[in-house]
PDB file of C-alpha atoms in Angstrom:
ATOM      1  CA  PRO A   1      12.691  -8.905  86.247  1.00 55.00           C
ATOM      2  CA  GLU A   2      14.152 -12.253  87.102  1.00 82.00           C
ATOM      3  CA  ALA A   3      12.218 -15.037  85.403  1.00 86.00           C
ATOM      4  CA  LYS A   4      13.684 -17.675  87.691  1.00 88.00           C
ATOM      5  CA  SER A   5      11.928 -16.189  90.742  1.00 90.00           C
ATOM      6  CA  LEU A   6       8.511 -16.465  89.028  1.00 89.00           C
ATOM      7  CA  MET A   7       8.778 -20.089  87.954  1.00 88.00           C
ATOM      8  CA  PRO A   8       8.022 -21.832  91.285  1.00 89.00           C
ATOM      9  CA  VAL A   9       4.678 -20.007  91.624  1.00 89.00           C
ATOM     10  CA  PHE A  10       3.858 -20.536  87.961  1.00 85.00           C
ATOM     11  CA  GLU A  11       4.785 -24.231  88.039  1.00 86.00           C
ATOM     12  CA  ALA A  12       2.789 -24.812  91.250  1.00 85.00           C
ATOM     13  CA  MET A  13      -0.273 -23.229  89.651  1.00 84.00           C
ATOM     14  CA  GLN A  14       0.135 -25.337  86.486  1.00 81.00           C
ATOM     15  CA  HIS A  15       0.429 -28.495  88.597  1.00 82.00           C
ATOM     16  CA  LYS A  16      -2.605 -27.661  90.731  1.00 80.00           C
ATOM     17  CA  LYS A  17      -4.744 -26.945  87.663  1.00 78.00           C
ATOM     18  CA  GLY A  18      -3.381 -29.863  85.649  1.00 76.00           C
ATOM     19  CA  LEU A  19      -2.084 -27.591  82.896  1.00 74.00           C
ATOM     20  CA  ARG A  20       0.662 -28.422  80.449  1.00 74.00           C
ATOM     21  CA  ASN A  21       3.795 -26.315  80.499  1.00 74.00           C
ATOM     22  CA  LEU A  22       2.494 -22.947  79.367  1.00 75.00           C
ATOM     23  CA  VAL A  23       5.796 -21.121  79.430  1.00 81.00           C
ATOM     24  CA  THR A  24       9.413 -21.917  80.162  1.00 83.00           C
ATOM     25  CA  GLN A  25      11.905 -19.895  82.152  1.00 87.00           C
ATOM     26  CA  ARG A  26      13.860 -19.277  78.950  1.00 88.00           C
ATOM     27  CA  GLU A  27      10.750 -17.928  77.198  1.00 87.00           C
ATOM     28  CA  LEU A  28      10.161 -15.530  80.103  1.00 87.00           C
ATOM     29  CA  GLU A  29      13.789 -14.386  79.999  1.00 88.00           C
ATOM     30  CA  ILE A  30      13.510 -13.673  76.270  1.00 88.00           C
ATOM     31  CA  MET A  31      10.233 -11.824  76.767  1.00 86.00           C
ATOM     32  CA  PHE A  32      11.685  -9.684  79.568  1.00 88.00           C
ATOM     33  CA  LYS A  33      14.744  -8.889  77.467  1.00 87.00           C
ATOM     34  CA  THR A  34      12.971  -8.047  74.208  1.00 86.00           C
ATOM     35  CA  ALA A  35       9.848  -6.331  75.559  1.00 84.00           C
ATOM     36  CA  SER A  36      11.174  -4.665  78.697  1.00 84.00           C
ATOM     37  CA  LYS A  37      10.067  -1.171  77.602  1.00 86.00           C
ATOM     38  CA  ASN A  38       6.448  -2.295  77.297  1.00 88.00           C
ATOM     39  CA  LEU A  39       6.327  -4.817  80.092  1.00 90.00           C
ATOM     40  CA  PHE A  40       5.037  -4.357  83.618  1.00 91.00           C
ATOM     41  CA  LEU A  41       5.554  -7.068  86.211  1.00 92.00           C
ATOM     42  CA  ALA A  42       3.416  -6.793  89.329  1.00 93.00           C
ATOM     43  CA  LYS A  43       4.229  -9.052  92.280  1.00 94.00           C
ATOM     44  CA  CYS A  44       2.743  -9.652  95.698  1.00 94.00           C
ATOM     45  CA  THR A  45       4.849 -11.151  98.485  1.00 94.00           C
ATOM     46  CA  ASN A  46       4.162 -12.204 102.057  1.00 94.00           C
ATOM     47  CA  GLU A  47       5.830 -10.672 105.114  1.00 94.00           C
ATOM     48  CA  ASN A  48       8.840 -12.971 104.595  1.00 95.00           C
ATOM     49  CA  GLY A  49       9.312 -11.766 101.031  1.00 93.00           C
ATOM     50  CA  ASP A  50       8.085 -15.031  99.484  1.00 93.00           C
ATOM     51  CA  LEU A  51       6.318 -14.557  96.167  1.00 93.00           C
ATOM     52  CA  LEU A  52       2.575 -15.214  96.386  1.00 94.00           C
ATOM     53  CA  CYS A  53       1.319 -14.104  92.981  1.00 92.00           C
ATOM     54  CA  PHE A  54       2.246 -12.057  89.950  1.00 91.00           C
ATOM     55  CA  ARG A  55       0.821 -10.603  86.753  1.00 91.00           C
ATOM     56  CA  ILE A  56       2.693  -9.722  83.576  1.00 91.00           C
ATOM     57  CA  ILE A  57       1.108  -6.874  81.642  1.00 92.00           C
ATOM     58  CA  PHE A  58       2.010  -5.290  78.327  1.00 91.00           C
ATOM     59  CA  LEU A  59       1.598  -1.521  78.063  1.00 93.00           C
ATOM     60  CA  ILE A  60       1.015  -0.115  74.593  1.00 91.00           C
ATOM     61  CA  GLY A  61       0.096   3.553  74.387  1.00 92.00           C
ATOM     62  CA  ASN A  62      -2.841   4.141  76.724  1.00 93.00           C
ATOM     63  CA  LYS A  63      -3.775   0.440  76.766  1.00 93.00           C
ATOM     64  CA  ALA A  64      -2.741  -2.453  78.964  1.00 92.00           C
ATOM     65  CA  PHE A  65      -3.047  -6.155  78.183  1.00 90.00           C
ATOM     66  CA  ASP A  66      -2.758  -8.949  80.721  1.00 87.00           C
ATOM     67  CA  HIS A  67      -0.302 -11.487  79.376  1.00 85.00           C
ATOM     68  CA  PHE A  68      -0.420 -14.056  82.152  1.00 83.00           C
ATOM     69  CA  ALA A  69      -0.625 -14.436  85.867  1.00 87.00           C
ATOM     70  CA  ALA A  70      -0.054 -17.030  88.543  1.00 89.00           C
ATOM     71  CA  SER A  71      -0.754 -17.473  92.223  1.00 90.00           C
ATOM     72  CA  ASN A  72       0.097 -20.124  94.783  1.00 90.00           C
ATOM     73  CA  ILE A  73      -2.081 -21.741  97.438  1.00 89.00           C
ATOM     74  CA  GLU A  74      -1.119 -19.226 100.126  1.00 91.00           C
ATOM     75  CA  SER A  75      -2.116 -16.410  97.775  1.00 91.00           C
ATOM     76  CA  ARG A  76      -5.517 -17.952  97.076  1.00 87.00           C
ATOM     77  CA  LYS A  77      -6.209 -18.415 100.792  1.00 92.00           C
ATOM     78  CA  MET A  78      -5.729 -14.686 101.438  1.00 91.00           C
ATOM     79  CA  SER A  79      -7.083 -13.368  98.086  1.00 88.00           C
ATOM     80  CA  ALA A  80      -3.739 -11.749  97.290  1.00 92.00           C
ATOM     81  CA  SER A  81      -4.561 -11.734  93.565  1.00 87.00           C
ATOM     82  CA  TYR A  82      -7.494  -9.397  94.202  1.00 85.00           C
ATOM     83  CA  PHE A  83      -5.258  -7.057  96.194  1.00 91.00           C
ATOM     84  CA  LEU A  84      -2.588  -7.158  93.490  1.00 92.00           C
ATOM     85  CA  LEU A  85      -5.083  -6.413  90.743  1.00 89.00           C
ATOM     86  CA  TRP A  86      -6.493  -3.476  92.713  1.00 88.00           C
ATOM     87  CA  GLU A  87      -2.965  -2.079  93.039  1.00 94.00           C
ATOM     88  CA  ILE A  88      -2.383  -2.619  89.299  1.00 93.00           C
ATOM     89  CA  ILE A  89      -5.556  -0.715  88.447  1.00 90.00           C
ATOM     90  CA  GLY A  90      -4.349   2.212  90.567  1.00 94.00           C
ATOM     91  CA  PHE A  91      -0.938   2.077  88.869  1.00 94.00           C
ATOM     92  CA  LEU A  92      -2.556   2.078  85.432  1.00 94.00           C
ATOM     93  CA  GLN A  93      -4.841   4.995  86.331  1.00 94.00           C
ATOM     94  CA  ASN A  94      -1.832   7.022  87.500  1.00 95.00           C
ATOM     95  CA  ARG A  95      -0.196   6.385  84.102  1.00 94.00           C
ATOM     96  CA  ASN A  96      -3.375   7.472  82.252  1.00 95.00           C
ATOM     97  CA  ILE A  97      -4.014   3.969  80.934  1.00 94.00           C
ATOM     98  CA  THR A  98      -7.671   4.010  79.887  1.00 90.00           C
ATOM     99  CA  TYR A  99      -8.098   0.400  78.747  1.00 87.00           C
ATOM    100  CA  TYR A 100      -7.110  -2.798  80.543  1.00 84.00           C
ATOM    101  CA  ASP A 101      -7.803  -6.117  78.840  1.00 79.00           C
ATOM    102  CA  LEU A 102      -7.686  -9.036  81.259  1.00 76.00           C
ATOM    103  CA  GLY A 103      -7.677 -11.538  78.414  1.00 70.00           C
ATOM    104  CA  GLY A 104      -9.876 -14.488  77.642  1.00 62.00           C
ATOM    105  CA  ILE A 105     -12.347 -16.346  79.781  1.00 62.00           C
ATOM    106  CA  ASP A 106     -13.590 -19.909  79.702  1.00 60.00           C
ATOM    107  CA  PRO A 107     -16.669 -20.349  81.915  1.00 61.00           C
ATOM    108  CA  ILE A 108     -16.611 -24.130  81.431  1.00 66.00           C
ATOM    109  CA  HIS A 109     -12.961 -25.203  81.667  1.00 63.00           C
ATOM    110  CA  GLY A 110     -11.612 -22.193  83.558  1.00 61.00           C
ATOM    111  CA  LYS A 111     -14.318 -21.577  86.135  1.00 64.00           C
ATOM    112  CA  GLY A 112     -11.964 -20.075  88.750  1.00 64.00           C
ATOM    113  CA  VAL A 113     -10.428 -17.541  86.349  1.00 63.00           C
ATOM    114  CA  TYR A 114     -13.883 -16.826  84.917  1.00 64.00           C
ATOM    115  CA  ASN A 115     -15.302 -16.082  88.386  1.00 66.00           C
ATOM    116  CA  PHE A 116     -12.278 -13.954  89.278  1.00 65.00           C
ATOM    117  CA  LYS A 117     -12.687 -11.793  86.169  1.00 64.00           C
ATOM    118  CA  GLN A 118     -16.485 -11.634  86.492  1.00 66.00           C
ATOM    119  CA  GLY A 119     -15.984 -10.371  90.037  1.00 63.00           C
ATOM    120  CA  LEU A 120     -14.071  -7.422  88.644  1.00 64.00           C
ATOM    121  CA  CYS A 121     -16.255  -6.514  85.694  1.00 65.00           C
ATOM    122  CA  LYS A 122     -19.485  -7.988  84.427  1.00 63.00           C
ATOM    123  CA  ASN A 123     -18.967  -6.645  80.885  1.00 69.00           C
ATOM    124  CA  GLU A 124     -17.943  -9.513  78.655  1.00 67.00           C
ATOM    125  CA  ILE A 125     -16.513  -8.386  75.325  1.00 62.00           C
ATOM    126  CA  ARG A 126     -16.307 -10.942  72.546  1.00 65.00           C
ATOM    127  CA  TYR A 127     -13.606 -10.818  69.897  1.00 62.00           C
ATOM    128  CA  GLN A 128     -13.179 -12.751  66.692  1.00 61.00           C
ATOM    129  CA  GLY A 129      -9.973 -14.356  67.920  1.00 60.00           C
ATOM    130  CA  GLU A 130      -6.344 -14.420  66.955  1.00 62.00           C
ATOM    131  CA  TYR A 131      -4.877 -14.368  63.481  1.00 62.00           C
ATOM    132  CA  ASP A 132      -1.405 -14.557  62.008  1.00 64.00           C
ATOM    133  CA  TRP A 133       0.007 -12.354  59.296  1.00 63.00           C
ATOM    134  CA  SER A 134       3.351 -12.299  57.553  1.00 67.00           C
ATOM    135  CA  ASN A 135       4.909 -10.405  54.650  1.00 72.00           C
ATOM    136  CA  TRP A 136       5.928 -13.832  53.369  1.00 68.00           C
ATOM    137  CA  PRO A 137       2.830 -16.079  53.251  1.00 73.00           C
ATOM    138  CA  LEU A 138       4.813 -19.312  53.124  1.00 77.00           C
ATOM    139  CA  PHE A 139       6.829 -18.272  56.180  1.00 70.00           C
ATOM    140  CA  GLY A 140       3.607 -17.330  57.995  1.00 72.00           C
ATOM    141  CA  LYS A 141       2.066 -20.737  57.296  1.00 74.00           C
ATOM    142  CA  LEU A 142       5.253 -22.483  58.386  1.00 77.00           C
ATOM    143  CA  CYS A 143       5.302 -20.544  61.674  1.00 72.00           C
ATOM    144  CA  SER A 144       1.616 -21.295  62.309  1.00 75.00           C
ATOM    145  CA  LYS A 145       2.204 -25.024  61.761  1.00 76.00           C
ATOM    146  CA  ALA A 146       5.283 -24.974  63.999  1.00 77.00           C
ATOM    147  CA  TRP A 147       3.349 -23.179  66.749  1.00 67.00           C
ATOM    148  CA  ALA A 148       0.468 -25.681  66.559  1.00 71.00           C
ATOM    149  CA  TRP A 149       2.911 -28.585  66.639  1.00 71.00           C
ATOM    150  CA  ARG A 150       4.719 -27.081  69.625  1.00 64.00           C
ATOM    151  CA  ASN A 151       1.457 -26.660  71.543  1.00 60.00           C
ATOM    152  CA  LYS A 152       0.555 -30.320  70.941  1.00 62.00           C
ATOM    153  CA  LEU A 153       3.883 -31.394  72.467  1.00 57.00           C
ATOM    154  CA  ARG A 154       3.384 -29.439  75.676  1.00 50.00           C
TER     155      ARG A 154
END
């Protein structure tokens, strides 16, 4: 997949929602290159071929994990994200994927995403959260600090 074609939709969504830069084009290119065997990119376009929305999903065994998604204003007006997700669910069923994790929800600060996901499934599953692990503890701590510092800069 070409990361460059996704960036305008992603950047427009970030701007509309007042989000910091969540991902760069270079990061997407690296992800597509290194994880291409386990990556599924679903896109929805209008009749002119303009990208409306997309979802990036990781496939691991019989499980699928939403990595991130974006939609533009035109997409939201016509509920293209709902259509795209319905098509994704059909694709996953055809591949015998039995578990699809849409990722986290934030009913307070992410009301739109929360409502979108609640509209699909009312079952909220709570997890402990993320953790880091490394064979070299000092390296693991260094990476965790670097990641936190990077997120503060965005």
